[in-house]
Amino acid sequence: MSLDLSDAERNLLLEILDERHTSMLHELHHTDTYEYKQILREKIDLLEKLRQKLRAAPVN
């Protein structure tokens, strides 16, 4: 899959992902349920990978 983004679109998407990442880390810290923590950890991992891909992608 390929997605062409402008610099402004890429930066906005990264900003949104960064905000959600911070929010999920906070939620993880305050969650007591083991199963929910596992779900959050998996989602956080995916978010981190996506953020890395966006940062490494060449800007159009």
Short mmCIF file of C-alpha atoms in Angstrom, two decimals:
data_model
loop_
_atom_site.label_atom_id
_atom_site.label_comp_id
_atom_site.label_asym_id
_atom_site.label_seq_id
_atom_site.Cartn_x
_atom_site.Cartn_y
_atom_site.Cartn_z
CA MET A 1 0.00 0.00 0.00
CA SER A 2 1.24 3.45 -0.84
CA LEU A 3 -0.01 6.75 0.51
CA ASP A 4 1.20 10.10 -0.79
CA LEU A 5 1.08 12.84 1.83
CA SER A 6 2.10 16.45 1.70
CA ASP A 7 4.52 17.68 4.34
CA ALA A 8 1.66 19.40 6.20
CA GLU A 9 -0.48 16.24 6.12
CA ARG A 10 2.40 14.10 7.36
CA ASN A 11 3.17 16.51 10.19
CA LEU A 12 -0.49 16.65 11.25
CA LEU A 13 -0.76 12.88 11.20
CA LEU A 14 2.40 12.58 13.31
CA GLU A 15 1.04 15.14 15.76
CA ILE A 16 -2.22 13.19 16.12
CA LEU A 17 -0.35 9.90 16.57
CA ASP A 18 1.98 11.45 19.15
CA GLU A 19 -0.97 12.79 21.15
CA ARG A 20 -2.73 9.43 21.06
CA HIS A 21 0.48 7.65 22.03
CA THR A 22 0.86 9.86 25.10
CA SER A 23 -2.78 9.33 26.01
CA MET A 24 -2.49 5.56 25.71
CA LEU A 25 0.65 5.47 27.87
CA HIS A 26 -1.22 7.43 30.53
CA GLU A 27 -4.18 5.06 30.25
CA LEU A 28 -1.86 2.05 30.53
CA HIS A 29 -0.33 3.44 33.70
CA HIS A 30 -3.75 3.83 35.32
CA THR A 31 -5.27 0.52 34.20
CA ASP A 32 -5.58 -2.34 36.67
CA THR A 33 -6.96 -5.04 34.38
CA TYR A 34 -4.22 -7.29 32.99
CA GLU A 35 -6.13 -8.15 29.81
CA TYR A 36 -6.78 -4.50 29.01
CA LYS A 37 -3.13 -3.65 29.66
CA GLN A 38 -2.14 -6.29 27.10
CA ILE A 39 -4.50 -4.77 24.53
CA LEU A 40 -3.10 -1.32 25.21
CA ARG A 41 0.50 -2.56 24.92
CA GLU A 42 -0.26 -4.09 21.52
CA LYS A 43 -1.87 -0.88 20.30
CA ILE A 44 0.99 1.22 21.65
CA ASP A 45 3.45 -1.02 19.83
CA LEU A 46 1.55 -0.57 16.56
CA LEU A 47 1.41 3.20 17.08
CA GLU A 48 5.16 3.33 17.67
CA LYS A 49 5.85 1.35 14.49
CA LEU A 50 3.55 3.59 12.48
CA ARG A 51 5.20 6.73 13.86
CA GLN A 52 8.63 5.34 12.93
CA LYS A 53 7.48 4.60 9.38
CA LEU A 54 6.06 8.08 8.94
CA ARG A 55 9.20 9.74 10.28
CA ALA A 56 11.41 7.65 7.99
CA ALA A 57 9.29 8.18 4.88
CA PRO A 58 10.60 10.69 2.33
CA VAL A 59 8.66 13.95 2.14
CA ASN A 60 6.94 14.70 -1.18
#
